[in-house]
Tab-separated table of C-alpha atoms in Angstrom:
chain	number	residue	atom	x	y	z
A	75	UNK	CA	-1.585	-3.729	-11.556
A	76	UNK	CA	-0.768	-1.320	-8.740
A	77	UNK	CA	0.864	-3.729	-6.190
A	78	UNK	CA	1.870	-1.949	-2.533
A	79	UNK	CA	1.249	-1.675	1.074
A	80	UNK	CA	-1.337	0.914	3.152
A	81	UNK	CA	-0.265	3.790	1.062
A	82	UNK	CA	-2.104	1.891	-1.977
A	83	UNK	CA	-4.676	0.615	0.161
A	84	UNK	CA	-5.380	4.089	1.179
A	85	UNK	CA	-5.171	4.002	5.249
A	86	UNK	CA	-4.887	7.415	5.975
A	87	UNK	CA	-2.569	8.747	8.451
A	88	UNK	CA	-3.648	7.434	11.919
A	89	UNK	CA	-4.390	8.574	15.098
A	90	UNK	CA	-4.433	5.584	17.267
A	91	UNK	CA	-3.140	2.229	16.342
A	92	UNK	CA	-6.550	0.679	15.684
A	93	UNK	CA	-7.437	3.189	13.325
A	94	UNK	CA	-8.837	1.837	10.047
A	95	UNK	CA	-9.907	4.903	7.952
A	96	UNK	CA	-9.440	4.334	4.542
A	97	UNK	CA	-9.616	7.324	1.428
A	98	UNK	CA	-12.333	6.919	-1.305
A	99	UNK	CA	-11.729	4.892	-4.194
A	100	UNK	CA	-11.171	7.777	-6.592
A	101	UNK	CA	-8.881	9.657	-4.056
A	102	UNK	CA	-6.370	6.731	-3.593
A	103	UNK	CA	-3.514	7.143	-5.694
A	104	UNK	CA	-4.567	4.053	-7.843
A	105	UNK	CA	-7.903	5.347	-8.601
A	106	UNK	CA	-6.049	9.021	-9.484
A	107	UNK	CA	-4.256	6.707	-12.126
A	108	UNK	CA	-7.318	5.573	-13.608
A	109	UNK	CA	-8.751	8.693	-13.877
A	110	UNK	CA	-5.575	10.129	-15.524
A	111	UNK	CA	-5.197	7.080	-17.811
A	112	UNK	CA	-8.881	7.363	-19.101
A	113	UNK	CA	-11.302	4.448	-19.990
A	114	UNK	CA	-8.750	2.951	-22.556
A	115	UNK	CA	-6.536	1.272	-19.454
A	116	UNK	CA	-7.588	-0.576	-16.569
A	117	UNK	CA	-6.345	-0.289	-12.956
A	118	UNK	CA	-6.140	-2.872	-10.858
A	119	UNK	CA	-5.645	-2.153	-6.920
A	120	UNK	CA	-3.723	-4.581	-4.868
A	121	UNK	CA	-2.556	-2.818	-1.204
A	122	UNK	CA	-2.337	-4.491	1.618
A	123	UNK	CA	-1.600	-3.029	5.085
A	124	UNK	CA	1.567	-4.307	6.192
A	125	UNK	CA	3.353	-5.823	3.001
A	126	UNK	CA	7.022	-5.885	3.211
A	127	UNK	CA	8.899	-6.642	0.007
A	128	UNK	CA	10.371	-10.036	1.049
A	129	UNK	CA	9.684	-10.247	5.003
A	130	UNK	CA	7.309	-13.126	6.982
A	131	UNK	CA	6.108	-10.355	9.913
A	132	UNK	CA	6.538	-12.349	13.075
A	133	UNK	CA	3.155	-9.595	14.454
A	134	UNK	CA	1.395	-8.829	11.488
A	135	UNK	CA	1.629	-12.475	9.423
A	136	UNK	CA	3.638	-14.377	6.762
A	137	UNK	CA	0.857	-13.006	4.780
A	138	UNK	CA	2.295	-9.449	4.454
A	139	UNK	CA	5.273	-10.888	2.068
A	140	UNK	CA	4.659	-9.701	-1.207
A	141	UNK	CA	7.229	-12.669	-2.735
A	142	UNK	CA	4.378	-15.128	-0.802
A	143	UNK	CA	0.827	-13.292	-2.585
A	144	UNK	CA	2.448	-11.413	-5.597
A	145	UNK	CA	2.343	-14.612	-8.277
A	146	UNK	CA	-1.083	-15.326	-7.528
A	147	UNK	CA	-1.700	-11.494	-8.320
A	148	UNK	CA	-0.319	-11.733	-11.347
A	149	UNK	CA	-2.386	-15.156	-12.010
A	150	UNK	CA	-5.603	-13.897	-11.309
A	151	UNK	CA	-5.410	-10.456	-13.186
A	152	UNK	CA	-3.510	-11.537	-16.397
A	153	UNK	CA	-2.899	-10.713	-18.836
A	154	UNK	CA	-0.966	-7.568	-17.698
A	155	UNK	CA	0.433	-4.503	-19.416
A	156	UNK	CA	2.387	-2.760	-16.077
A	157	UNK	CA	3.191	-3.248	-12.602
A	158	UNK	CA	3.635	-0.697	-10.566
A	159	UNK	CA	5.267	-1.639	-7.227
A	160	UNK	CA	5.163	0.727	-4.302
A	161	UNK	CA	6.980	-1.204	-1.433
A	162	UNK	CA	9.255	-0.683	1.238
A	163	UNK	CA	7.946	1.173	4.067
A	164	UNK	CA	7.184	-1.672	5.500
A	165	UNK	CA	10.416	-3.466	5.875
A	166	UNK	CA	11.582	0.097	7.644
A	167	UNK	CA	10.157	-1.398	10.519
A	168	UNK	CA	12.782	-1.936	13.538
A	169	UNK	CA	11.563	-5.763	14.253
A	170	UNK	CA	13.434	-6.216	10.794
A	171	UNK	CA	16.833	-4.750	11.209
A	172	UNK	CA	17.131	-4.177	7.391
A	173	UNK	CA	19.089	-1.690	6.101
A	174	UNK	CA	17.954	0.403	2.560
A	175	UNK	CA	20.032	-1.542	0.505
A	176	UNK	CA	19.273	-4.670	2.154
A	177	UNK	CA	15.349	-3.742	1.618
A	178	UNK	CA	15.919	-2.126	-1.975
A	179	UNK	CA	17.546	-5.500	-2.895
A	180	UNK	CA	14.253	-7.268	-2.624
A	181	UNK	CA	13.072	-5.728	-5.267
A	182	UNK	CA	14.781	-8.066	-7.447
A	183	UNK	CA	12.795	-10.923	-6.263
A	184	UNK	CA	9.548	-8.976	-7.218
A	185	UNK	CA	10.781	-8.338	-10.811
A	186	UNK	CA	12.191	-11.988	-11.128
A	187	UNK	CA	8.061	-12.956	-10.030
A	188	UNK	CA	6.954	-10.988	-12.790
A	189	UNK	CA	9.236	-12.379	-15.514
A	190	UNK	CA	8.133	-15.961	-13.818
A	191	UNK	CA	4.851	-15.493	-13.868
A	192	UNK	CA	4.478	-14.493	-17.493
A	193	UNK	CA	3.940	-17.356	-19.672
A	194	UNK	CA	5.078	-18.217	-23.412
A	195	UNK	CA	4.029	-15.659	-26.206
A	196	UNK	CA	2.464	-13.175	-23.761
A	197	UNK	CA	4.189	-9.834	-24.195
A	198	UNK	CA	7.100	-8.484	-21.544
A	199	UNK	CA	5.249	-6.325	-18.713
A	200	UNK	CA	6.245	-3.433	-18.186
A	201	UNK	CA	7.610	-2.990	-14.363
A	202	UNK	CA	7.624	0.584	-12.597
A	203	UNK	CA	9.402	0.466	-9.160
A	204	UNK	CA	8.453	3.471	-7.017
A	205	UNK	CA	10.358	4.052	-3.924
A	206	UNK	CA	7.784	5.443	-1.006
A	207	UNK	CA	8.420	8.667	0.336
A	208	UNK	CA	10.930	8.805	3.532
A	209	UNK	CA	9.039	8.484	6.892
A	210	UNK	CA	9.352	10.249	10.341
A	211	UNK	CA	9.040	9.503	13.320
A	212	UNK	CA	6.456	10.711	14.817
A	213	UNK	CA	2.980	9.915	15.737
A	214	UNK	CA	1.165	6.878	16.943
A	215	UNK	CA	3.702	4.657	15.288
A	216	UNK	CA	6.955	6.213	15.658
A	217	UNK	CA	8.169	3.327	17.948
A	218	UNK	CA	7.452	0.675	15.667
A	219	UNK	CA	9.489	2.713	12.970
A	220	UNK	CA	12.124	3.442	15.198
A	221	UNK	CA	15.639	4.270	13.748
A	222	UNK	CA	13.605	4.202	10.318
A	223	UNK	CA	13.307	7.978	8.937
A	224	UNK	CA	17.690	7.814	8.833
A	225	UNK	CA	17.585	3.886	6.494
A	226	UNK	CA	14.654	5.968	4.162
A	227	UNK	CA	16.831	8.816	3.348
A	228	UNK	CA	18.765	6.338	1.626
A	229	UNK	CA	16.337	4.203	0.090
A	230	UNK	CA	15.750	5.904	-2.842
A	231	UNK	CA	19.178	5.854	-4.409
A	232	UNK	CA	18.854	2.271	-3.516
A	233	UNK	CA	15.971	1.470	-5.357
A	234	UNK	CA	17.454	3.637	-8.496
A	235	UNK	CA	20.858	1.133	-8.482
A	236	UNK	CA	18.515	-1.754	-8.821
A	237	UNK	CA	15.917	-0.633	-11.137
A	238	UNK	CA	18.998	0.461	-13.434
A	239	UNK	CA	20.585	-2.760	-12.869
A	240	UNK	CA	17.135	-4.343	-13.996
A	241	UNK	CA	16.210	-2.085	-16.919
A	242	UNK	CA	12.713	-1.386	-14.996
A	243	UNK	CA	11.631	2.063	-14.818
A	244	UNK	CA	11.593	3.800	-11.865
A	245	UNK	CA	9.987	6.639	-9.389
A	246	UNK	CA	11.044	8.872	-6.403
A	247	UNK	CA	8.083	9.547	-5.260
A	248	UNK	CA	10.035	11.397	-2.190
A	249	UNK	CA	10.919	14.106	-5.511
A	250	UNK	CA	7.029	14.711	-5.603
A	251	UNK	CA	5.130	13.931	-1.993
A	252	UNK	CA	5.459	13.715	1.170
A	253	UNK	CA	4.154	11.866	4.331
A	254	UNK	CA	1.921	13.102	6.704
A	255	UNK	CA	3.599	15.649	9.065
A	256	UNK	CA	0.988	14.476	11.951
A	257	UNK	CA	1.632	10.888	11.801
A	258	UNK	CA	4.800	10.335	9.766
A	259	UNK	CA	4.312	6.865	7.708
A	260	UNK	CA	0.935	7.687	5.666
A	261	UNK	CA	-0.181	10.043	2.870
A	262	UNK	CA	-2.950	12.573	3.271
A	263	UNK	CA	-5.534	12.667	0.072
A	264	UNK	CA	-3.718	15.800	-1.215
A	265	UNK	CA	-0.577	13.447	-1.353
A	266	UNK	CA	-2.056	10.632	-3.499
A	267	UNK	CA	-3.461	12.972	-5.875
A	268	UNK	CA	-0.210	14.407	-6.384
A	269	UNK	CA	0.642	10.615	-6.487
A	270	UNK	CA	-1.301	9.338	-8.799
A	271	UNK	CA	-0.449	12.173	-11.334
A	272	UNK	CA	3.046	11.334	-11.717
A	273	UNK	CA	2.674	7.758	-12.045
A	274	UNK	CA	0.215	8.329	-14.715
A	275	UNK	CA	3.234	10.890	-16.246
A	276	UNK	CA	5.559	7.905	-15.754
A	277	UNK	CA	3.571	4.861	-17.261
A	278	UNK	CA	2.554	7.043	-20.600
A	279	UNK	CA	5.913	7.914	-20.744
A	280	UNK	CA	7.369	4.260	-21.249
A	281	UNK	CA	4.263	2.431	-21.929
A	282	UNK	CA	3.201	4.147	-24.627
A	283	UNK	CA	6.641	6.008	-26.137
């Protein structure tokens, strides 16, 4: 299950706030992963525009909380072998205030829902938390991300702390993309290619030993 925001939906970098173009299935980084993976694994898609980790959005809707959609996720595509969780960007947002630690702390709500959420003699899933990419400010959005692109710099090391702390694997996907240098908060198709070839690097390499 590939569980994120836009950047696993596939909204590509936008040039006016009601833009809604979206990459092909098999150019989205989740798609990438399937392709990778071959016929023998199954890849779910789950990104929704807006999802914070942990945050009602006073604009967008309570709806964008992972913590308040993830379990029923999990419910309808058991049983599972892997998340992947690509969150964060989001909650980088100034109408949130939150600071990279206080965002990369989250994540240990969305690993608690997994454990939660898997019932009696199912085995452990596997969890794979990828940090997104740092932003910049710039583009049709760089006021809504305002004072973001410093807090991402330091999400990554962050996310590491609690992924260690968890025994989860984890991603930098800042070490291997970036975001688009026109619009600052979404990847181009070249990006989730790139993308979706690491994370199919990563899942082999603890999935399957």
């Amino acid at each position: 299950l590939c569980f994120g925001d836009s950047n696993t939906h596939g909204t590509q970098p936008m040039r006016s706030r009601d833009d809604a173009r979206r990459l092909g299935r098999r150019e989205r980084w989740p798609g990438v992963l399937q392709a990778a993976l071959g016929p023998d694994w199954h890849v779910i898609e789950d990104g929704l525009p807006g999802r914070t980790i942990g945050r009602d959005d006073p604009v967008e809707g309570a709806d964008r909380n992972a913590l308040r959609t993830l379990p029923a996720s999990l419910q309808a595509h058991r049983p599972l072998d892997v998340v992947v969780f690509l969150l964060g960007t989001n909650d980088l947002k100034a109408r949130f205030g939150a600071s990279a630690e206080q965002i990369a702390e989250g994540a240990h709500a969305l690993i608690d829902t997994v454990l939660e959420n898997t019932r009696p003699g199912e085995a452990r899933v596997q969890v794979l938390l990828v940090c997104p990419p740092p932003i910049e400010e710039h583009g049709v959005l760089a006021d809504m991300f305002s004072g973001g692109a410093a807090k991402a710099r330091g999400l990554a090391a962050a996310m590491r702390a609690v992924a260690a702390q968890r025994g989860v694997a984890f991603l930098d996907a800042g070490a291997h993309i970036a975001v688009s240098t026109e619009e600052g908060i979404h990847l181009d198709a070249a990006a989730h290619a790139r993308l979706g070839g690491v994370i199919a690097e990563t899942v082999r390499s603890f999935a399957l030993g």
